[in-house]
Amino acid sequence: MPAAPRNQTRRQGSVNLLVPPPRPPLQTVVGCLEQLQRQWQRDENLAALWQAWPKIAGAQLAPHCRPLRLQGGRLVVGASHPQWLQALRFNKHRLLGALRGAGFSVKDLVLQQHQATPLPPFGSEEEEQVWAHHPSRVDVFGMASCPSCQRPAPAGELERWGHCSFCQRERMDNGVAMGTPADG
């Protein structure tokens, strides 16, 4: 039978009694929460990612998408609307870099449509707000030529992503990493 450590026994007469181990030093609530968050990150816990998501995804994307599953270094992110799914695809490499920079060991991102709540009714104010801020709007941003292929494309997409959706599709089909505006 193994012997208890000296600091966990007390002699009373001819009998050795076990006593509880000494308590760890007290920590502040903030310290406990920080320790818990670090543990969650190490264990690939989705809760730590949910908490950091607004900083990682950014103010524009975060309200419209969220992490759904994190398993084996593969993060599944769901977008609430097809337009935001497209925005996620164009920003996949930046999002992956931001995740790694925040200490998450994410190797791959899987992007999918995910509607956690029912879609807003057709013609509703919420639907109008999503559409009003989307970069693919030709009537707001106008048209321009893609610097890579010279095809016409919404100027908002070109400003945001640096190339048109046709070029992006070709890159994805050829297995080329998503480009930045500097890639042209």
Tab-separated table of C-alpha atoms in Angstrom:
chain	number	residue	atom	x	y	z
A	1	MET	CA	0.000	0.000	0.000
A	2	PRO	CA	1.471	3.388	-0.962
A	3	ALA	CA	2.296	5.830	1.806
A	4	ALA	CA	0.713	9.269	1.932
A	5	PRO	CA	2.999	12.307	1.665
A	6	ARG	CA	4.238	13.684	4.992
A	7	ASN	CA	2.201	16.873	4.694
A	8	GLN	CA	-0.994	14.808	4.397
A	9	THR	CA	-0.583	12.688	7.560
A	10	ARG	CA	-0.826	13.488	11.239
A	11	ARG	CA	0.197	11.255	14.076
A	12	GLN	CA	-2.238	10.866	16.928
A	13	GLY	CA	-0.951	8.459	19.514
A	14	SER	CA	0.128	5.315	17.689
A	15	VAL	CA	-2.111	5.967	14.654
A	16	ASN	CA	-1.327	7.930	11.505
A	17	LEU	CA	-4.346	9.937	10.289
A	18	LEU	CA	-4.804	11.273	6.791
A	19	VAL	CA	-5.513	14.981	6.504
A	20	PRO	CA	-6.597	16.883	3.409
A	21	PRO	CA	-3.795	18.301	1.282
A	22	PRO	CA	-2.984	21.964	1.818
A	23	ARG	CA	-5.208	24.311	-0.105
A	24	PRO	CA	-3.705	26.057	-3.126
A	25	PRO	CA	-3.202	29.798	-2.760
A	26	LEU	CA	-6.239	31.945	-3.482
A	27	GLN	CA	-6.547	33.470	-6.944
A	28	THR	CA	-8.569	36.390	-8.187
A	29	VAL	CA	-11.636	35.688	-10.291
A	30	VAL	CA	-9.869	37.238	-13.293
A	31	GLY	CA	-6.902	34.911	-12.774
A	32	CYS	CA	-9.189	31.885	-12.569
A	33	LEU	CA	-11.000	32.877	-15.751
A	34	GLU	CA	-7.721	33.447	-17.618
A	35	GLN	CA	-6.446	30.042	-16.488
A	36	LEU	CA	-9.710	28.414	-17.582
A	37	GLN	CA	-9.512	30.104	-20.984
A	38	ARG	CA	-5.918	28.909	-21.509
A	39	GLN	CA	-6.995	25.371	-20.586
A	40	TRP	CA	-9.916	25.560	-23.009
A	41	GLN	CA	-7.600	26.664	-25.817
A	42	ARG	CA	-5.232	23.757	-25.138
A	43	ASP	CA	-8.120	21.289	-25.079
A	44	GLU	CA	-9.676	22.628	-28.323
A	45	ASN	CA	-12.761	23.721	-26.412
A	46	LEU	CA	-15.244	25.674	-28.477
A	47	ALA	CA	-16.183	27.913	-25.543
A	48	ALA	CA	-12.826	29.725	-25.658
A	49	LEU	CA	-13.264	30.265	-29.379
A	50	TRP	CA	-16.780	31.651	-28.926
A	51	GLN	CA	-15.475	34.158	-26.417
A	52	ALA	CA	-12.656	35.319	-28.694
A	53	TRP	CA	-14.705	35.151	-31.912
A	54	PRO	CA	-15.640	38.866	-32.201
A	55	LYS	CA	-11.951	39.869	-32.088
A	56	ILE	CA	-10.861	37.074	-34.428
A	57	ALA	CA	-13.539	37.431	-37.118
A	58	GLY	CA	-13.827	41.198	-36.888
A	59	ALA	CA	-16.747	43.524	-36.372
A	60	GLN	CA	-18.146	43.034	-39.869
A	61	LEU	CA	-18.104	39.207	-40.083
A	62	ALA	CA	-18.582	38.109	-36.462
A	63	PRO	CA	-22.286	38.959	-36.143
A	64	HIS	CA	-23.088	36.951	-39.280
A	65	CYS	CA	-21.099	33.770	-38.674
A	66	ARG	CA	-20.015	31.606	-35.784
A	67	PRO	CA	-17.861	28.612	-34.936
A	68	LEU	CA	-19.892	25.411	-34.850
A	69	ARG	CA	-17.389	22.592	-34.220
A	70	LEU	CA	-13.678	22.308	-33.454
A	71	GLN	CA	-12.252	18.833	-33.730
A	72	GLY	CA	-8.783	17.614	-34.596
A	73	GLY	CA	-7.635	21.059	-35.693
A	74	ARG	CA	-10.566	21.452	-38.111
A	75	LEU	CA	-12.941	24.313	-37.394
A	76	VAL	CA	-16.405	24.377	-38.936
A	77	VAL	CA	-17.785	27.912	-39.258
A	78	GLY	CA	-21.389	28.561	-40.189
A	79	ALA	CA	-22.624	31.681	-41.977
A	80	SER	CA	-26.141	32.981	-41.487
A	81	HIS	CA	-26.697	34.015	-45.105
A	82	PRO	CA	-25.253	32.997	-48.489
A	83	GLN	CA	-23.755	36.476	-48.930
A	84	TRP	CA	-21.858	36.136	-45.647
A	85	LEU	CA	-20.761	32.635	-46.602
A	86	GLN	CA	-19.218	34.171	-49.711
A	87	ALA	CA	-17.532	36.830	-47.574
A	88	LEU	CA	-16.132	34.070	-45.334
A	89	ARG	CA	-14.738	32.232	-48.341
A	90	PHE	CA	-12.941	35.323	-49.555
A	91	ASN	CA	-11.521	35.964	-46.084
A	92	LYS	CA	-10.677	32.355	-45.229
A	93	HIS	CA	-6.902	32.856	-45.206
A	94	ARG	CA	-7.139	35.964	-43.011
A	95	LEU	CA	-9.488	34.213	-40.606
A	96	LEU	CA	-7.156	31.222	-40.381
A	97	GLY	CA	-4.216	33.541	-39.646
A	98	ALA	CA	-6.200	35.398	-36.983
A	99	LEU	CA	-7.169	32.109	-35.318
A	100	ARG	CA	-3.566	30.944	-35.193
A	101	GLY	CA	-2.425	34.360	-33.977
A	102	ALA	CA	-4.933	34.137	-31.113
A	103	GLY	CA	-3.409	30.826	-29.987
A	104	PHE	CA	-5.870	28.362	-31.513
A	105	SER	CA	-4.271	25.383	-33.269
A	106	VAL	CA	-6.627	25.370	-36.257
A	107	LYS	CA	-5.255	23.567	-39.314
A	108	ASP	CA	-8.247	23.894	-41.631
A	109	LEU	CA	-11.497	25.816	-41.931
A	110	VAL	CA	-14.713	24.319	-43.257
A	111	LEU	CA	-17.273	26.948	-44.180
A	112	GLN	CA	-20.954	26.169	-44.492
A	113	GLN	CA	-24.395	27.715	-44.510
A	114	HIS	CA	-25.891	27.643	-41.018
A	115	GLN	CA	-29.107	29.343	-40.064
A	116	ALA	CA	-29.396	29.265	-36.284
A	117	THR	CA	-32.563	31.316	-36.389
A	118	PRO	CA	-35.266	31.470	-39.044
A	119	LEU	CA	-34.491	33.672	-42.022
A	120	PRO	CA	-35.946	37.151	-41.793
A	121	PRO	CA	-39.182	37.558	-43.721
A	122	PHE	CA	-38.812	38.596	-47.342
A	123	GLY	CA	-38.670	42.365	-47.599
A	124	SER	CA	-38.099	42.856	-43.857
A	125	GLU	CA	-35.901	45.581	-42.409
A	126	GLU	CA	-33.315	43.009	-41.247
A	127	GLU	CA	-32.972	41.597	-44.757
A	128	GLU	CA	-32.603	45.122	-46.125
A	129	GLN	CA	-29.779	45.870	-43.652
A	130	VAL	CA	-27.788	42.782	-44.685
A	131	TRP	CA	-28.155	43.620	-48.330
A	132	ALA	CA	-27.439	47.343	-47.856
A	133	HIS	CA	-23.914	46.651	-46.524
A	134	HIS	CA	-22.861	43.791	-48.780
A	135	PRO	CA	-19.873	44.545	-51.084
A	136	SER	CA	-21.412	42.819	-54.122
A	137	ARG	CA	-24.018	45.560	-54.566
A	138	VAL	CA	-23.554	47.039	-58.028
A	139	ASP	CA	-26.158	49.760	-57.524
A	140	VAL	CA	-24.249	51.170	-54.523
A	141	PHE	CA	-20.600	50.541	-55.388
A	142	GLY	CA	-20.796	50.508	-59.206
A	143	MET	CA	-18.936	48.268	-61.624
A	144	ALA	CA	-15.226	48.005	-62.333
A	145	SER	CA	-12.859	45.655	-64.158
A	146	CYS	CA	-11.038	42.893	-62.327
A	147	PRO	CA	-7.296	43.650	-62.317
A	148	SER	CA	-6.531	39.956	-62.957
A	149	CYS	CA	-8.896	39.022	-65.773
A	150	GLN	CA	-10.470	42.341	-66.839
A	151	ARG	CA	-14.005	40.944	-66.377
A	152	PRO	CA	-16.621	43.379	-65.057
A	153	ALA	CA	-17.288	42.931	-61.347
A	154	PRO	CA	-18.852	44.904	-58.489
A	155	ALA	CA	-16.387	47.560	-57.344
A	156	GLY	CA	-17.125	46.734	-53.700
A	157	GLU	CA	-15.882	43.159	-54.198
A	158	LEU	CA	-12.753	44.333	-55.991
A	159	GLU	CA	-12.006	46.852	-53.244
A	160	ARG	CA	-12.540	44.305	-50.508
A	161	TRP	CA	-10.996	41.165	-52.037
A	162	GLY	CA	-8.716	42.460	-54.799
A	163	HIS	CA	-10.188	40.293	-57.577
A	164	CYS	CA	-13.513	39.091	-58.954
A	165	SER	CA	-15.482	36.012	-57.970
A	166	PHE	CA	-14.529	34.295	-61.266
A	167	CYS	CA	-10.814	34.580	-60.454
A	168	GLN	CA	-11.496	33.378	-56.933
A	169	ARG	CA	-13.391	30.364	-58.233
A	170	GLU	CA	-10.518	29.482	-60.591
A	171	ARG	CA	-8.046	29.721	-57.703
A	172	MET	CA	-10.196	27.451	-55.545
A	173	ASP	CA	-10.621	24.923	-58.379
A	174	ASN	CA	-6.851	24.875	-58.938
A	175	GLY	CA	-6.120	24.472	-55.246
A	176	VAL	CA	-4.379	27.854	-54.977
A	177	ALA	CA	-4.552	29.578	-51.605
A	178	MET	CA	-6.938	32.474	-51.427
A	179	GLY	CA	-5.263	35.640	-52.594
A	180	THR	CA	-4.993	39.046	-51.077
A	181	PRO	CA	-5.434	42.313	-52.944
A	182	ALA	CA	-1.654	42.451	-53.342
A	183	ASP	CA	-1.748	39.141	-55.262
A	184	GLY	CA	-3.809	40.760	-57.998
